[in-house]
Coordinates of C-alpha atoms in Angstrom, one line a residue:
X1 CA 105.4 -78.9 -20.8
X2 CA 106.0 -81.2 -24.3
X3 CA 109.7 -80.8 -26.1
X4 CA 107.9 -78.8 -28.6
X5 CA 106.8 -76.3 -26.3
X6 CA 110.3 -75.7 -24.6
X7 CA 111.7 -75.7 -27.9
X8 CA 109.5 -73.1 -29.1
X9 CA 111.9 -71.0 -25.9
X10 CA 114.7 -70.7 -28.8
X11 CA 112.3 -69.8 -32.2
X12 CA 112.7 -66.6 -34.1
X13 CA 109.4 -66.1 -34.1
X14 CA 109.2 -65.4 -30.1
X15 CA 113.1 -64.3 -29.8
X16 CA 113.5 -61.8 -32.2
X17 CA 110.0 -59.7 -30.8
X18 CA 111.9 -60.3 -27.1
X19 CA 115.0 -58.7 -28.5
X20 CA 113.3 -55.8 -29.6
X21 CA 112.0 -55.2 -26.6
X22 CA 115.3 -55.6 -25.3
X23 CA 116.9 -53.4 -27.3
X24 CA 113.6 -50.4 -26.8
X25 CA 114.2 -51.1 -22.9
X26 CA 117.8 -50.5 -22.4
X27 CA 117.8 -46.5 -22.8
X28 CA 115.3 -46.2 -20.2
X29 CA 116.9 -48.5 -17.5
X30 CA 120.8 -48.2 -18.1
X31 CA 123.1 -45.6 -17.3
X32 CA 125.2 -46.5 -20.2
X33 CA 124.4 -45.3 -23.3
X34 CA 126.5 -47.9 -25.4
X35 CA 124.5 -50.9 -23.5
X36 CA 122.1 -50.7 -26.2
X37 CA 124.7 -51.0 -29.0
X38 CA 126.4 -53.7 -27.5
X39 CA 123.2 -56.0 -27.4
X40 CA 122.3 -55.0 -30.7
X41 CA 125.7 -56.6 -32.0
X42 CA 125.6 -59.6 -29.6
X43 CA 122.3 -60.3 -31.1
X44 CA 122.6 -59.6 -34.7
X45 CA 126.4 -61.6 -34.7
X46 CA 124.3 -64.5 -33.4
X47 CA 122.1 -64.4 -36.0
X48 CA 124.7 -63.4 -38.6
X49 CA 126.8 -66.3 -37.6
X50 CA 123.9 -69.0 -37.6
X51 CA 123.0 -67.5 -41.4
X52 CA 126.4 -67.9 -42.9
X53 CA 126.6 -71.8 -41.3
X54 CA 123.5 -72.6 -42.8
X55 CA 124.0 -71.2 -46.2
X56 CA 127.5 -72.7 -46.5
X57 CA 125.8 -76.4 -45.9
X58 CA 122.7 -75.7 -47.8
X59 CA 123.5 -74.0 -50.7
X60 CA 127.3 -75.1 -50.7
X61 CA 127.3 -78.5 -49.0
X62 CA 129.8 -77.7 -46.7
X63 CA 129.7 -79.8 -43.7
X64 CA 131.3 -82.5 -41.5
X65 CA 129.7 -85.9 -41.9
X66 CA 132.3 -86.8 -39.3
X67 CA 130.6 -84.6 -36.4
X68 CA 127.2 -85.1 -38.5
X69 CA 127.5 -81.0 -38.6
X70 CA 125.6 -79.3 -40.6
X71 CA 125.3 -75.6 -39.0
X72 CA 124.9 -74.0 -35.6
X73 CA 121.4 -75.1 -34.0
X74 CA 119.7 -71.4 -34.5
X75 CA 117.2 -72.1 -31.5
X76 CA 120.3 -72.8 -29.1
X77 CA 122.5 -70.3 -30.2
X78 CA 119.8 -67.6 -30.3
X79 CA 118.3 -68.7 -27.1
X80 CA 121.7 -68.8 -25.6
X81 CA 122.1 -65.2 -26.7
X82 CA 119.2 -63.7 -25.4
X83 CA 117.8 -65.5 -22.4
X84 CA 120.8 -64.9 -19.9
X85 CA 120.7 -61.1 -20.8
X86 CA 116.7 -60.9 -20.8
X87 CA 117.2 -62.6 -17.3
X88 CA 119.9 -59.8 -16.3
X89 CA 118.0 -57.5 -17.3
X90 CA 114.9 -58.0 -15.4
X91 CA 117.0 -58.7 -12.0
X92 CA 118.7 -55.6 -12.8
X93 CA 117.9 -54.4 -8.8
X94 CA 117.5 -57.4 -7.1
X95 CA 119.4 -58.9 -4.2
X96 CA 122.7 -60.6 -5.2
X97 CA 121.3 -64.1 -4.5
X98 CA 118.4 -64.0 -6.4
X99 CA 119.7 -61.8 -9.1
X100 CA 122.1 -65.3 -9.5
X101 CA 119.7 -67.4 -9.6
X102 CA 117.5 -65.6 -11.8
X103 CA 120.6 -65.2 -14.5
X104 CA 121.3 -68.9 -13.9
X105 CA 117.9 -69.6 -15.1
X106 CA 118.6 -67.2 -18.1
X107 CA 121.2 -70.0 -18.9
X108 CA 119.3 -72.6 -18.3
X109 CA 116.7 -72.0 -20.2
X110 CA 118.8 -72.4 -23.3
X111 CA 120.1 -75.9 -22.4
X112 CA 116.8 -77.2 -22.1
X113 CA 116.0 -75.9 -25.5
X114 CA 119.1 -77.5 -26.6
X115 CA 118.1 -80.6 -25.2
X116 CA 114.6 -80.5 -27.0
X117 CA 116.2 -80.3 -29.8
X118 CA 117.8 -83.6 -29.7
X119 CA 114.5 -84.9 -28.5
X120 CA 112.4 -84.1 -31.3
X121 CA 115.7 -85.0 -33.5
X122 CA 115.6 -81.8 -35.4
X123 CA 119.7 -81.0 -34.4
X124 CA 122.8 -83.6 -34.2
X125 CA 124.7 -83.2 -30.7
X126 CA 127.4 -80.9 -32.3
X127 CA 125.0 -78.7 -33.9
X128 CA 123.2 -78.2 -30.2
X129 CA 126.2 -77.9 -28.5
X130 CA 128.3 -75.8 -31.1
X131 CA 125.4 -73.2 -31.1
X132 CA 125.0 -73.1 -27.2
X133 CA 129.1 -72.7 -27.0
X134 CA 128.7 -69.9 -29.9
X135 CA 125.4 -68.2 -27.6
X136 CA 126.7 -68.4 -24.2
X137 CA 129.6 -66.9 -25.8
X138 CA 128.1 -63.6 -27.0
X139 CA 125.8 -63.4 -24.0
X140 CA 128.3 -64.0 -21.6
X141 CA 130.6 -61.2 -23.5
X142 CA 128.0 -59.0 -23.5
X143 CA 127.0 -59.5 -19.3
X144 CA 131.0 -59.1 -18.6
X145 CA 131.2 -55.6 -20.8
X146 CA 128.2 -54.4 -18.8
X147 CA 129.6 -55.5 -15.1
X148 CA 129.9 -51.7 -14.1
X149 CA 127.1 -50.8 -15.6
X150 CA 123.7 -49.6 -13.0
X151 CA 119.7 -50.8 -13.8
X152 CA 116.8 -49.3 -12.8
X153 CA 114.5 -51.5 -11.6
X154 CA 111.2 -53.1 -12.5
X155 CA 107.8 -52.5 -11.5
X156 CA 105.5 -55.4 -11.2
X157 CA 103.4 -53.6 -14.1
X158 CA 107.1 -53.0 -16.1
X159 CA 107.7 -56.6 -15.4
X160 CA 104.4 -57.6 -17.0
X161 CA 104.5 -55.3 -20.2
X162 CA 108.1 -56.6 -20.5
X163 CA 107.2 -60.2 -20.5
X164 CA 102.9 -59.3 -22.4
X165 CA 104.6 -59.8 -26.2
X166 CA 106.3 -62.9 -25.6
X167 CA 103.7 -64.2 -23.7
X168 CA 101.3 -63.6 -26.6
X169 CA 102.8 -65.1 -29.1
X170 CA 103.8 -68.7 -26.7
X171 CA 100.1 -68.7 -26.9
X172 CA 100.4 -68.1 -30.5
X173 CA 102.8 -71.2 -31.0
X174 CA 103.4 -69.7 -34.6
X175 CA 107.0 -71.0 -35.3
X176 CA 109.4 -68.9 -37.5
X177 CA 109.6 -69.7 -41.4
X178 CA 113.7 -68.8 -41.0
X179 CA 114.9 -72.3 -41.8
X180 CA 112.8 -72.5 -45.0
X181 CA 113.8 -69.2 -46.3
X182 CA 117.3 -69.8 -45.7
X183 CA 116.7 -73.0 -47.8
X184 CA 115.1 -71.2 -50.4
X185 CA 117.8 -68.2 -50.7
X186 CA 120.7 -70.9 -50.3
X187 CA 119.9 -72.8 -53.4
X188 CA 118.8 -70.0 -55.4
X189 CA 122.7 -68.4 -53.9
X190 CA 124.4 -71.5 -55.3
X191 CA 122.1 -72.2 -58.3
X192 CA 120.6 -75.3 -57.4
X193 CA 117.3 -77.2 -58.1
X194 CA 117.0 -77.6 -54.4
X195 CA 119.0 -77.3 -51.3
X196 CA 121.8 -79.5 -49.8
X197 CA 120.2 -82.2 -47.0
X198 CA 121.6 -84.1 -44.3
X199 CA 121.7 -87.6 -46.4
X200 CA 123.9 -85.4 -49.6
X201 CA 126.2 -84.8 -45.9
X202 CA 126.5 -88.5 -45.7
X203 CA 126.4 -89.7 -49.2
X204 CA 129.6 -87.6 -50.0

């Protein structure tokens, strides 16, 4: 597997699809209504939060030369959002061994995207590691607020039309245009020719 293939584990364009599905699952396998409610903000305050860094450096400059910060890492925050609860989810009536290992997969995953990140040099190490810290947080918050809360279990064809969409579009490889939006809207938010870059970070 290349960097650019694990890192394609934390793109919009595969993890908003698989949070959808997330979010169309949880009525028909939890017993609590509000589980679905709960992801939805844990996801969309990922998201939100990832926005507003990025637009404060891009369209504002707004940044830390010092930590070489210039917004959270979307594909480790994100990641670290949603794999840990996808991976809950799916384990939702397995043994208590191997529903642990299959959550601690659900946070692995996200490191090793994190770690591709620095790889292909698309992220500084406080970027990765502030949007990992700001993922794990929400996914962690959400697991803990659901620790009373029963699944219904998978079927191996559940399992397979859970996991058919995001497996499509892996094949795909078609990466997210998020980051060139954001660039797009942030200078044209601040009034700018073009948006703030890492070397502006520097040369102030």
């Amino acid at each position: 597997m290349s960097w650019k293939t694990l890192t394609y584990f934390g793109d919009s364009m595969l993890l908003i699809p698989t949070a959808v599905i997330i979010a169309l699952v949880l009525p028909w396998k939890s017993d609590n209504h509000r589980t679905v409610w709960y992801w939805l903000l844990a996801f969309g305050l990922a998201g939100l939060l990832v926005s507003i860094s990025k637009i404060m450096f891009l369209g504002f400059g707004i940044g830390s030369a010092r930590f070489n910060f210039t917004g959270f890492s979307g594909h480790s925050a994100m990641s670290a959002t949603l794999w840990p609860v996808m991976m809950w989810l799916v384990s939702g009536r397995w043994s208590g061994f191997w529903r642990l290992c299959t959550i601690g997969v659900g946070y692995l995953i996200p490191m090793m995207v994190g770690f591709s990140r620095l790889v292909i040099h698309a992220h500084s190490l406080s970027e990765v590691l502030a949007g990992l810290m700001l993922g794990f947080t929400l996914s962690s918050a959400f697991l803990l607020s659901q620790r009373d809360t029963a699944l219904k279990g998978f079927s191996l064809p559940q399992m397979g039309i859970a996991f058919l969409v995001p497996l499509l579009l892996m094949s795909h490889g078609r990466v997210a245009t998020t980051q060139q939006f954001l660039e797009r809207f942030s200078a044209d938010l601040a009034g700018l020719e073009k948006p703030y870059t890492r070397a502006d970070l520097f040369r102030q």
